[in-house]
The first five atom37 places (N, CA, C, CB, O) and aatype in JSON, in Angstrom:
{
  "aatype": [12, 11, 2, 11, 6, 9, 4, 15, 6, 0, 16, 10, 13, 7, 9, 1, 19, 16, 14, 1, 11, 12, 12, 10, 19, 0, 2, 10, 9, 1, 7, 11, 16, 19, 2, 3, 0, 10, 7, 19, 10, 1, 13, 19, 11, 1, 11, 1, 19, 0, 3, 18, 13, 16, 7, 10, 9, 11, 15, 0, 19, 0, 2, 0, 3, 5, 11, 11, 1, 19, 3, 19, 6, 0, 10, 9, 19, 15, 1, 10, 6, 9, 7, 11, 7, 12, 16, 10, 11, 1, 13, 1, 0, 1, 15, 12, 7, 1, 15, 16, 1, 9, 2, 11, 11, 16, 15, 8, 9, 13, 10, 15, 10, 15, 6, 1, 2],
  "atom_mask": [
    [1, 1, 1, 1, 1],
    [1, 1, 1, 1, 1],
    [1, 1, 1, 1, 1],
    [1, 1, 1, 1, 1],
    [1, 1, 1, 1, 1],
    [1, 1, 1, 1, 1],
    [1, 1, 1, 1, 1],
    [1, 1, 1, 1, 1],
    [1, 1, 1, 1, 1],
    [1, 1, 1, 1, 1],
    [1, 1, 1, 1, 1],
    [1, 1, 1, 1, 1],
    [1, 1, 1, 1, 1],
    [1, 1, 1, 0, 1],
    [1, 1, 1, 1, 1],
    [1, 1, 1, 1, 1],
    [1, 1, 1, 1, 1],
    [1, 1, 1, 1, 1],
    [1, 1, 1, 1, 1],
    [1, 1, 1, 1, 1],
    [1, 1, 1, 1, 1],
    [1, 1, 1, 1, 1],
    [1, 1, 1, 1, 1],
    [1, 1, 1, 1, 1],
    [1, 1, 1, 1, 1],
    [1, 1, 1, 1, 1],
    [1, 1, 1, 1, 1],
    [1, 1, 1, 1, 1],
    [1, 1, 1, 1, 1],
    [1, 1, 1, 1, 1],
    [1, 1, 1, 0, 1],
    [1, 1, 1, 1, 1],
    [1, 1, 1, 1, 1],
    [1, 1, 1, 1, 1],
    [1, 1, 1, 1, 1],
    [1, 1, 1, 1, 1],
    [1, 1, 1, 1, 1],
    [1, 1, 1, 1, 1],
    [1, 1, 1, 0, 1],
    [1, 1, 1, 1, 1],
    [1, 1, 1, 1, 1],
    [1, 1, 1, 1, 1],
    [1, 1, 1, 1, 1],
    [1, 1, 1, 1, 1],
    [1, 1, 1, 1, 1],
    [1, 1, 1, 1, 1],
    [1, 1, 1, 1, 1],
    [1, 1, 1, 1, 1],
    [1, 1, 1, 1, 1],
    [1, 1, 1, 1, 1],
    [1, 1, 1, 1, 1],
    [1, 1, 1, 1, 1],
    [1, 1, 1, 1, 1],
    [1, 1, 1, 1, 1],
    [1, 1, 1, 0, 1],
    [1, 1, 1, 1, 1],
    [1, 1, 1, 1, 1],
    [1, 1, 1, 1, 1],
    [1, 1, 1, 1, 1],
    [1, 1, 1, 1, 1],
    [1, 1, 1, 1, 1],
    [1, 1, 1, 1, 1],
    [1, 1, 1, 1, 1],
    [1, 1, 1, 1, 1],
    [1, 1, 1, 1, 1],
    [1, 1, 1, 1, 1],
    [1, 1, 1, 1, 1],
    [1, 1, 1, 1, 1],
    [1, 1, 1, 1, 1],
    [1, 1, 1, 1, 1],
    [1, 1, 1, 1, 1],
    [1, 1, 1, 1, 1],
    [1, 1, 1, 1, 1],
    [1, 1, 1, 1, 1],
    [1, 1, 1, 1, 1],
    [1, 1, 1, 1, 1],
    [1, 1, 1, 1, 1],
    [1, 1, 1, 1, 1],
    [1, 1, 1, 1, 1],
    [1, 1, 1, 1, 1],
    [1, 1, 1, 1, 1],
    [1, 1, 1, 1, 1],
    [1, 1, 1, 0, 1],
    [1, 1, 1, 1, 1],
    [1, 1, 1, 0, 1],
    [1, 1, 1, 1, 1],
    [1, 1, 1, 1, 1],
    [1, 1, 1, 1, 1],
    [1, 1, 1, 1, 1],
    [1, 1, 1, 1, 1],
    [1, 1, 1, 1, 1],
    [1, 1, 1, 1, 1],
    [1, 1, 1, 1, 1],
    [1, 1, 1, 1, 1],
    [1, 1, 1, 1, 1],
    [1, 1, 1, 1, 1],
    [1, 1, 1, 0, 1],
    [1, 1, 1, 1, 1],
    [1, 1, 1, 1, 1],
    [1, 1, 1, 1, 1],
    [1, 1, 1, 1, 1],
    [1, 1, 1, 1, 1],
    [1, 1, 1, 1, 1],
    [1, 1, 1, 1, 1],
    [1, 1, 1, 1, 1],
    [1, 1, 1, 1, 1],
    [1, 1, 1, 1, 1],
    [1, 1, 1, 1, 1],
    [1, 1, 1, 1, 1],
    [1, 1, 1, 1, 1],
    [1, 1, 1, 1, 1],
    [1, 1, 1, 1, 1],
    [1, 1, 1, 1, 1],
    [1, 1, 1, 1, 1],
    [1, 1, 1, 1, 1],
    [1, 1, 1, 1, 1],
    [1, 1, 1, 1, 1]
  ],
  "atom_positions": [
    [[1.0, 21.18, -9.29], [0.2, 20.01, -9.51], [-1.08, 20.19, -9.87], [0.16, 19.25, -8.48], [-1.75, 20.96, -9.19]],
    [[-1.53, 19.7, -10.73], [-3.62, 19.91, -10.78], [-4.19, 19.26, -9.87], [-4.59, 19.24, -12.16], [-3.93, 18.09, -9.59]],
    [[-4.96, 19.91, -9.36], [-6.04, 18.98, -8.57], [-6.89, 18.03, -9.5], [-7.13, 19.93, -7.75], [-7.77, 18.35, -10.3]],
    [[-6.37, 16.69, -9.17], [-7.35, 15.91, -10.0], [-8.66, 14.92, -9.22], [-6.36, 14.91, -10.86], [-8.51, 14.2, -8.23]],
    [[-9.92, 15.15, -9.99], [-10.86, 14.6, -9.2], [-10.84, 12.82, -8.74], [-12.07, 14.99, -10.0], [-10.75, 11.77, -9.37]],
    [[-10.97, 13.16, -7.44], [-10.8, 11.26, -7.32], [-11.96, 10.62, -7.68], [-10.52, 10.58, -5.72], [-13.03, 11.15, -7.39]],
    [[-11.91, 9.29, -8.43], [-12.71, 8.55, -8.68], [-13.12, 7.45, -7.63], [-12.33, 8.18, -9.72], [-14.29, 7.06, -7.63]],
    [[-12.22, 6.96, -6.76], [-12.32, 5.89, -6.25], [-11.37, 5.85, -4.94], [-12.1, 4.94, -7.27], [-10.26, 6.38, -4.9]],
    [[-11.98, 5.13, -3.89], [-10.39, 5.26, -3.01], [-10.61, 3.62, -2.32], [-10.27, 6.97, -1.38], [-11.58, 2.89, -2.53]],
    [[-9.41, 3.3, -1.46], [-9.49, 2.22, -1.0], [-8.33, 2.43, 0.0], [-9.48, 1.14, -2.0], [-7.33, 3.14, -0.12]],
    [[-8.85, 1.36, 1.35], [-7.39, 1.57, 2.31], [-7.11, 0.19, 2.88], [-7.54, 2.77, 3.76], [-7.9, -0.71, 2.61]],
    [[-6.35, 0.03, 3.42], [-5.8, -1.54, 4.1], [-4.88, -1.0, 5.33], [-4.65, -2.7, 2.81], [-3.78, -0.46, 5.21]],
    [[-5.5, -1.25, 6.44], [-4.96, -1.09, 7.9], [-4.6, -2.0, 8.69], [-5.68, -0.57, 8.63], [-5.3, -2.96, 9.0]],
    [[-3.33, -1.74, 9.12], [-2.99, -2.87, 10.13], [-2.05, -4.07, 9.42], [0.0, 0.0, 0.0], [-2.0, -5.26, 9.77]],
    [[-1.49, -3.58, 8.59], [-0.73, -4.79, 7.84], [0.85, -5.17, 8.69], [-0.38, -4.2, 6.01], [1.65, -4.29, 9.02]],
    [[1.04, -6.44, 8.9], [2.0, -6.62, 9.38], [3.43, -6.29, 8.92], [1.82, -7.58, 9.56], [4.43, -6.86, 9.36]],
    [[3.45, -5.2, 7.89], [4.88, -5.02, 7.27], [5.43, -3.64, 7.67], [4.86, -5.13, 5.6], [4.62, -2.76, 7.94]],
    [[6.83, -3.36, 7.72], [7.11, -2.44, 8.32], [6.95, -0.87, 7.21], [8.49, -2.88, 8.91], [7.13, -1.06, 6.01]],
    [[6.71, 0.13, 7.55], [6.3, 1.3, 6.5], [7.38, 1.16, 5.48], [6.26, 2.94, 7.16], [7.25, 1.09, 4.25]],
    [[8.57, 1.13, 6.28], [9.82, 1.24, 5.34], [9.98, 0.3, 4.08], [11.04, 0.99, 6.18], [10.49, 0.58, 3.0]],
    [[9.43, -0.86, 4.48], [9.19, -1.86, 3.35], [8.4, -1.39, 2.06], [8.41, -3.02, 3.93], [8.64, -1.39, 0.85]],
    [[7.1, -0.89, 3.07], [6.13, -0.68, 2.16], [6.39, 0.66, 1.01], [4.86, -0.49, 3.06], [5.65, 0.8, 0.04]],
    [[7.34, 1.41, 1.23], [7.5, 2.77, 0.71], [8.42, 2.48, -0.67], [8.29, 3.86, 1.92], [8.33, 3.2, -1.67]],
    [[9.35, 1.24, -0.59], [10.12, 0.73, -1.74], [8.99, 0.28, -2.88], [11.13, -0.59, -1.23], [9.15, 0.6, -4.06]],
    [[8.0, -0.39, -2.51], [7.5, -0.61, -3.64], [6.42, 0.32, -4.08], [7.13, -1.81, -3.64], [6.24, 0.41, -5.29]],
    [[5.44, 1.26, -3.01], [4.62, 2.39, -3.21], [5.79, 3.1, -4.02], [3.97, 3.17, -1.78], [5.36, 3.11, -5.17]],
    [[6.9, 3.63, -4.01], [7.41, 4.5, -5.2], [7.46, 4.01, -6.79], [8.81, 4.82, -4.84], [7.57, 4.67, -7.82]],
    [[7.34, 2.68, -6.55], [7.41, 2.14, -8.05], [5.96, 2.21, -8.81], [7.93, 0.49, -8.05], [5.88, 2.26, -10.04]],
    [[5.05, 2.21, -8.12], [3.61, 2.03, -8.7], [2.98, 3.71, -8.69], [2.57, 0.8, -7.58], [2.05, 3.93, -9.46]],
    [[3.54, 4.95, -7.73], [2.76, 5.95, -7.81], [2.96, 6.66, -8.87], [2.8, 6.62, -6.85], [4.1, 7.01, -9.17]],
    [[1.87, 7.0, -9.64], [1.24, 7.99, -10.63], [1.43, 7.32, -11.96], [0.0, 0.0, 0.0], [1.64, 7.98, -12.97]],
    [[1.36, 5.85, -11.97], [1.05, 4.78, -13.05], [-0.25, 4.66, -13.64], [1.28, 3.52, -12.56], [-1.12, 5.14, -12.91]],
    [[-0.56, 4.33, -14.41], [-1.74, 3.54, -14.75], [-2.13, 2.53, -14.29], [-1.78, 3.24, -15.71], [-1.19, 1.8, -13.99]],
    [[-3.35, 2.0, -14.0], [-3.63, 0.82, -13.61], [-2.77, -0.63, -13.92], [-4.81, 0.78, -14.05], [-2.18, -1.46, -13.22]],
    [[-3.02, -0.44, -15.32], [-2.27, -1.84, -15.88], [-0.9, -1.94, -15.66], [-2.36, -2.03, -17.39], [-0.3, -2.98, -15.37]],
    [[-0.33, -0.6, -15.82], [1.02, -0.78, -15.56], [1.48, -0.79, -14.31], [1.69, 0.04, -16.14], [2.69, -0.99, -14.19]],
    [[0.84, -0.61, -13.3], [0.93, -0.44, -11.94], [0.94, -2.22, -11.45], [-0.47, 0.63, -11.34], [1.73, -2.83, -10.73]],
    [[-0.23, -2.63, -12.14], [-0.26, -4.47, -11.96], [1.16, -5.04, -12.4], [-1.57, -5.35, -13.14], [1.95, -5.68, -11.72]],
    [[1.26, -4.66, -13.62], [2.28, -5.05, -14.42], [3.58, -5.15, -13.51], [0.0, 0.0, 0.0], [4.08, -6.25, -13.29]],
    [[4.11, -4.01, -12.98], [5.2, -4.16, -12.31], [4.77, -4.6, -11.16], [5.97, -3.11, -12.24], [5.71, -5.31, -10.8]],
    [[3.94, -4.64, -10.3], [3.65, -5.68, -9.14], [3.76, -6.97, -9.33], [2.43, -5.62, -8.67], [4.15, -7.65, -8.38]],
    [[3.45, -7.59, -10.58], [3.74, -8.81, -10.78], [5.17, -9.38, -10.79], [3.18, -9.02, -11.8], [5.51, -10.56, -10.75]],
    [[5.97, -8.22, -10.85], [7.58, -8.9, -11.07], [8.34, -8.0, -9.71], [8.51, -8.39, -13.09], [9.51, -7.64, -9.77]],
    [[7.81, -7.82, -8.98], [8.58, -7.17, -7.73], [8.97, -8.45, -6.69], [7.48, -5.94, -6.85], [8.26, -9.4, -6.37]],
    [[10.22, -8.18, -6.32], [10.91, -9.22, -5.4], [10.2, -9.19, -4.2], [12.43, -8.97, -5.1], [9.9, -10.26, -3.66]],
    [[9.9, -8.17, -3.73], [9.05, -8.35, -2.29], [7.66, -8.69, -2.41], [9.03, -7.04, -1.44], [6.68, -7.97, -2.22]],
    [[7.73, -10.22, -2.82], [6.41, -10.71, -3.39], [5.27, -10.08, -2.17], [6.43, -12.65, -3.56], [4.28, -9.42, -2.48]],
    [[5.63, -10.42, -0.87], [4.54, -10.12, 0.18], [3.76, -8.71, 0.05], [5.23, -10.14, 1.61], [2.55, -8.5, 0.15]],
    [[4.62, -7.98, -0.15], [4.17, -6.6, -0.14], [3.48, -6.28, -1.18], [5.11, -5.72, -0.03], [2.57, -5.46, -1.11]],
    [[3.93, -7.04, -2.63], [3.41, -6.76, -3.4], [1.92, -7.43, -3.96], [4.3, -6.73, -3.98], [1.4, -7.08, -5.02]],
    [[1.57, -8.06, -3.38], [0.34, -8.71, -3.11], [-0.53, -7.89, -2.49], [0.47, -9.83, -2.38], [-1.65, -7.81, -3.0]],
    [[-0.28, -7.18, -1.38], [-1.08, -6.24, -0.71], [-1.6, -5.17, -1.62], [-0.34, -5.67, 0.37], [-2.8, -4.91, -1.59]],
    [[-0.81, -4.54, -2.38], [-1.03, -3.47, -3.25], [-1.94, -4.1, -4.4], [0.37, -2.83, -3.76], [-2.83, -3.39, -4.88]],
    [[-1.77, -5.36, -4.87], [-2.14, -5.74, -5.86], [-3.36, -5.85, -5.69], [-1.6, -6.65, -6.27], [-4.07, -5.51, -6.64]],
    [[-3.9, -6.25, -4.69], [-5.31, -6.44, -4.09], [-5.93, -5.54, -3.8], [0.0, 0.0, 0.0], [-7.15, -5.69, -3.8]],
    [[-5.31, -4.08, -3.38], [-5.81, -3.13, -2.84], [-6.4, -2.15, -3.96], [-4.83, -2.6, -1.96], [-7.42, -1.47, -3.89]],
    [[-5.27, -2.29, -5.29], [-5.69, -1.67, -6.71], [-6.99, -2.51, -7.16], [-4.37, -1.84, -7.93], [-7.96, -1.88, -7.58]],
    [[-7.01, -3.71, -7.08], [-8.15, -4.21, -7.5], [-9.41, -3.81, -6.99], [-8.06, -5.36, -7.39], [-10.35, -3.65, -7.77]],
    [[-9.59, -3.56, -5.37], [-10.2, -3.35, -4.9], [-11.0, -1.91, -5.43], [-9.65, -3.59, -3.93], [-12.19, -1.79, -5.73]],
    [[-10.0, -0.95, -5.43], [-10.38, 0.48, -5.66], [-10.94, 0.58, -7.3], [-8.94, 1.53, -5.35], [-11.8, 1.4, -7.63]],
    [[-10.3, -0.39, -8.3], [-11.09, -0.36, -9.84], [-12.51, -1.04, -9.46], [-10.17, -1.43, -11.27], [-13.52, -0.62, -10.01]],
    [[-12.57, -1.87, -8.7], [-13.82, -2.61, -8.52], [-14.98, -1.31, -7.88], [-13.48, -4.07, -7.31], [-16.18, -1.19, -8.14]],
    [[-14.26, -0.58, -7.12], [-15.07, 0.33, -6.6], [-15.58, 1.45, -7.54], [-14.42, 0.85, -5.54], [-16.77, 1.78, -7.56]],
    [[-14.53, 2.05, -8.39], [-14.53, 2.86, -9.66], [-15.7, 2.16, -10.49], [-13.0, 2.83, -10.47], [-16.68, 2.84, -10.8]],
    [[-15.62, 0.93, -10.85], [-16.36, 0.26, -11.67], [-17.88, 0.31, -11.21], [-15.81, -1.07, -11.78], [-18.79, 0.36, -12.04]],
    [[-18.1, 0.31, -9.85], [-19.43, 0.23, -9.41], [-20.3, 1.81, -9.85], [-19.34, -0.11, -7.64], [-21.52, 1.95, -9.88]],
    [[-19.31, 2.79, -10.15], [-19.73, 3.63, -10.44], [-20.55, 4.12, -11.65], [-19.0, 4.0, -10.25], [-21.51, 4.89, -11.78]],
    [[-19.82, 3.36, -12.48], [-20.54, 3.53, -13.95], [-20.05, 4.74, -14.76], [-22.17, 3.74, -13.8], [-20.23, 4.94, -15.96]],
    [[-19.45, 5.45, -13.97], [-19.04, 7.02, -14.64], [-17.8, 6.87, -15.46], [-18.67, 8.28, -13.4], [-17.48, 7.73, -16.29]],
    [[-17.06, 5.75, -15.22], [-15.51, 6.26, -15.11], [-15.17, 4.94, -16.34], [-14.54, 6.14, -13.09], [-15.77, 3.87, -16.44]],
    [[-14.1, 5.4, -17.1], [-13.37, 4.29, -17.62], [-12.16, 4.0, -17.08], [-13.16, 4.43, -18.86], [-11.2, 4.71, -16.77]],
    [[-12.45, 2.21, -16.97], [-11.43, 1.96, -16.1], [-10.29, 1.81, -16.54], [-11.6, 1.06, -15.46], [-9.31, 1.88, -15.8]],
    [[-10.19, 1.56, -17.97], [-8.7, 1.66, -18.58], [-7.98, 2.94, -18.42], [-8.71, 1.43, -20.09], [-6.77, 2.96, -18.65]],
    [[-8.65, 4.09, -18.01], [-8.01, 5.54, -17.97], [-7.77, 5.56, -16.29], [-9.2, 6.99, -18.67], [-7.66, 6.7, -15.83]],
    [[-7.7, 4.69, -15.53], [-7.64, 5.17, -14.17], [-5.97, 5.3, -14.04], [-8.44, 4.07, -13.0], [-5.23, 4.51, -14.62]],
    [[-5.45, 6.45, -13.18], [-3.98, 6.12, -12.86], [-4.08, 6.57, -11.39], [-2.72, 6.97, -13.85], [-4.86, 7.45, -11.04]],
    [[-3.28, 5.94, -10.59], [-2.88, 5.93, -9.34], [-2.26, 7.21, -8.69], [-2.06, 4.94, -9.28], [-1.07, 7.4, -8.43]],
    [[-3.45, 8.14, -8.44], [-3.1, 9.32, -7.83], [-2.57, 9.64, -6.67], [-3.89, 9.86, -7.81], [-1.71, 10.51, -6.49]],
    [[-3.22, 8.75, -5.66], [-2.41, 9.21, -4.29], [-2.3, 7.72, -3.84], [-3.33, 10.39, -3.03], [-3.01, 6.75, -4.11]],
    [[-1.08, 7.85, -3.01], [-0.84, 6.29, -2.54], [-0.02, 6.69, -1.57], [-0.16, 5.11, -3.59], [1.06, 7.11, -1.98]],
    [[-0.17, 6.69, -0.49], [0.5, 7.03, 0.98], [0.34, 5.97, 1.77], [-0.11, 8.23, 1.77], [-0.65, 5.24, 1.8]],
    [[1.55, 5.83, 2.54], [1.91, 4.87, 3.67], [1.62, 5.66, 5.1], [3.6, 4.4, 3.54], [1.76, 6.87, 5.26]],
    [[1.33, 5.05, 5.76], [0.9, 5.65, 7.13], [1.67, 4.4, 8.14], [0.0, 0.0, 0.0], [1.79, 3.25, 7.73]],
    [[2.08, 4.77, 9.29], [2.77, 4.09, 10.26], [1.42, 3.62, 11.35], [4.05, 5.16, 10.96], [0.54, 4.35, 11.81]],
    [[1.61, 2.4, 11.51], [0.33, 1.63, 12.32], [0.99, 1.73, 13.64], [0.0, 0.0, 0.0], [2.04, 2.28, 14.0]],
    [[-0.04, 0.95, 14.36], [0.41, 0.38, 15.88], [1.42, -0.15, 15.98], [-0.33, -0.53, 16.49], [1.64, -0.67, 14.89]],
    [[2.51, -0.43, 16.9], [3.39, -0.96, 17.02], [3.17, -1.78, 18.25], [4.32, -0.19, 16.9], [2.96, -1.35, 19.38]],
    [[3.29, -3.35, 17.77], [3.24, -4.5, 18.87], [4.5, -4.54, 19.49], [2.91, -5.95, 18.31], [5.55, -4.61, 18.85]],
    [[4.42, -4.48, 20.88], [5.7, -4.84, 21.49], [5.71, -5.92, 22.42], [6.23, -3.78, 22.13], [4.94, -6.0, 23.37]],
    [[6.83, -6.95, 22.05], [7.23, -8.42, 22.69], [8.69, -8.01, 22.88], [6.98, -9.97, 21.61], [9.47, -7.17, 22.42]],
    [[8.69, -9.28, 24.04], [10.11, -9.11, 24.89], [10.54, -10.36, 24.31], [10.13, -9.03, 26.77], [9.75, -11.19, 23.87]],
    [[12.1, -10.52, 24.31], [12.83, -11.9, 24.17], [13.45, -11.98, 25.25], [13.79, -12.13, 23.04], [13.7, -10.91, 25.81]],
    [[13.85, -13.09, 25.82], [15.11, -13.32, 26.57], [16.1, -13.03, 25.96], [15.33, -14.49, 26.98], [16.17, -12.89, 24.74]],
    [[17.13, -12.9, 26.88], [18.55, -12.33, 26.63], [19.33, -13.08, 27.84], [18.64, -10.48, 26.71], [18.82, -13.79, 28.7]],
    [[20.57, -12.79, 27.69], [21.3, -13.83, 28.66], [21.51, -12.84, 30.1], [23.04, -14.46, 27.89], [21.46, -11.61, 30.16]],
    [[21.73, -13.68, 31.04], [21.75, -13.21, 32.31], [20.66, -12.87, 33.0], [22.4, -12.31, 32.34], [20.51, -11.98, 33.85]],
    [[19.82, -13.75, 32.52], [18.3, -13.19, 33.41], [17.5, -11.87, 32.54], [0.0, 0.0, 0.0], [16.3, -11.66, 32.73]],
    [[18.15, -11.21, 31.79], [17.58, -10.05, 30.9], [16.48, -10.32, 30.31], [18.38, -9.61, 29.89], [16.0, -11.45, 30.39]],
    [[15.91, -9.35, 29.6], [15.23, -9.28, 28.61], [15.24, -8.19, 28.03], [14.23, -9.58, 28.8], [15.46, -7.15, 28.65]],
    [[14.94, -8.23, 26.32], [14.79, -7.42, 25.16], [13.83, -7.03, 24.63], [15.22, -7.78, 24.36], [13.13, -7.92, 24.13]],
    [[13.31, -5.53, 24.48], [12.24, -5.26, 23.87], [11.86, -5.59, 22.21], [12.21, -4.02, 24.16], [12.82, -5.08, 21.64]],
    [[11.23, -6.01, 21.44], [11.33, -6.11, 20.17], [10.0, -5.48, 19.56], [11.6, -7.53, 19.82], [8.93, -5.98, 19.92]],
    [[9.99, -4.4, 18.63], [9.23, -3.34, 18.22], [8.78, -4.3, 16.99], [10.03, -1.79, 17.94], [9.55, -4.38, 16.04]],
    [[7.33, -5.17, 16.98], [6.88, -5.17, 15.39], [6.03, -4.1, 15.04], [6.09, -6.45, 14.96], [5.02, -3.84, 15.69]],
    [[6.4, -3.39, 13.96], [5.64, -2.42, 13.14], [4.67, -2.63, 12.35], [6.27, -1.87, 12.45], [4.79, -3.65, 11.67]],
    [[3.74, -2.03, 12.19], [2.69, -2.09, 11.25], [2.5, -0.89, 10.5], [1.51, -2.41, 11.86], [3.07, 0.16, 10.8]],
    [[1.71, -1.02, 9.52], [1.51, 0.35, 8.34], [-0.02, 0.14, 7.74], [2.85, 0.27, 6.75], [-0.59, -0.95, 7.65]],
    [[-0.49, 1.28, 7.4], [-1.53, 1.67, 6.74], [-1.5, 1.98, 5.27], [-1.91, 2.64, 7.35], [-0.49, 2.62, 5.0]],
    [[-2.09, 1.8, 4.43], [-2.0, 1.99, 2.9], [-3.42, 3.03, 2.72], [-2.09, 0.27, 1.92], [-4.48, 2.88, 3.32]],
    [[-3.15, 3.96, 1.86], [-4.16, 4.69, 1.53], [-4.02, 5.17, -0.26], [-4.14, 5.91, 2.66], [-3.17, 5.91, -0.77]],
    [[-5.2, 4.46, -0.95], [-5.01, 4.5, -2.43], [-6.03, 5.16, -2.82], [-4.91, 3.24, -3.17], [-7.15, 4.79, -2.45]],
    [[-5.89, 6.08, -3.51], [-7.04, 6.96, -4.38], [-6.64, 7.1, -6.02], [-7.14, 8.68, -3.7], [-5.56, 7.53, -6.41]],
    [[-7.72, 6.66, -6.85], [-7.35, 6.23, -7.95], [-8.3, 7.59, -9.02], [-7.76, 4.42, -8.04], [-9.41, 7.95, -8.62]],
    [[-7.83, 8.05, -10.04], [-8.27, 9.19, -10.76], [-8.27, 9.16, -11.94], [-7.71, 10.16, -10.54], [-7.29, 8.62, -12.45]],
    [[-9.29, 9.67, -12.8], [-8.86, 9.43, -14.3], [-8.0, 10.27, -14.97], [-9.9, 9.42, -15.12], [-8.0, 11.46, -14.64]],
    [[-7.13, 9.82, -16.02], [-6.42, 10.5, -16.7], [-6.58, 11.47, -17.56], [-5.97, 9.93, -17.08], [-7.32, 11.13, -18.49]],
    [[-6.17, 12.63, -17.63], [-6.62, 13.54, -18.47], [-6.49, 13.33, -20.03], [-6.01, 14.65, -18.09], [-6.91, 14.18, -20.81]]
  ]
}
């Protein structure tokens, strides 16, 4: 794989969705052009997760547009990583006076756009 020059980056931290669910959508748009990725995200069934990715891609495109050296139509999603965030630990009452721990996982998204060759 060639080392592409990164034009712009955007990150999103502490999303209250598990990384496993985020990966399902991330695999759909990794390596696509920006217009194709936004088109795919418009029809994804996991709408809440798709909204996070849509906003992040638009933010990265706006970052690239600020530089004025980049053709926005030629940008591709070159790097898209999902990281594990902190886990919120909650407790729920159970039978016979006991309790059970519930882990509410969060995730981080790292997105990089580069120009298509």
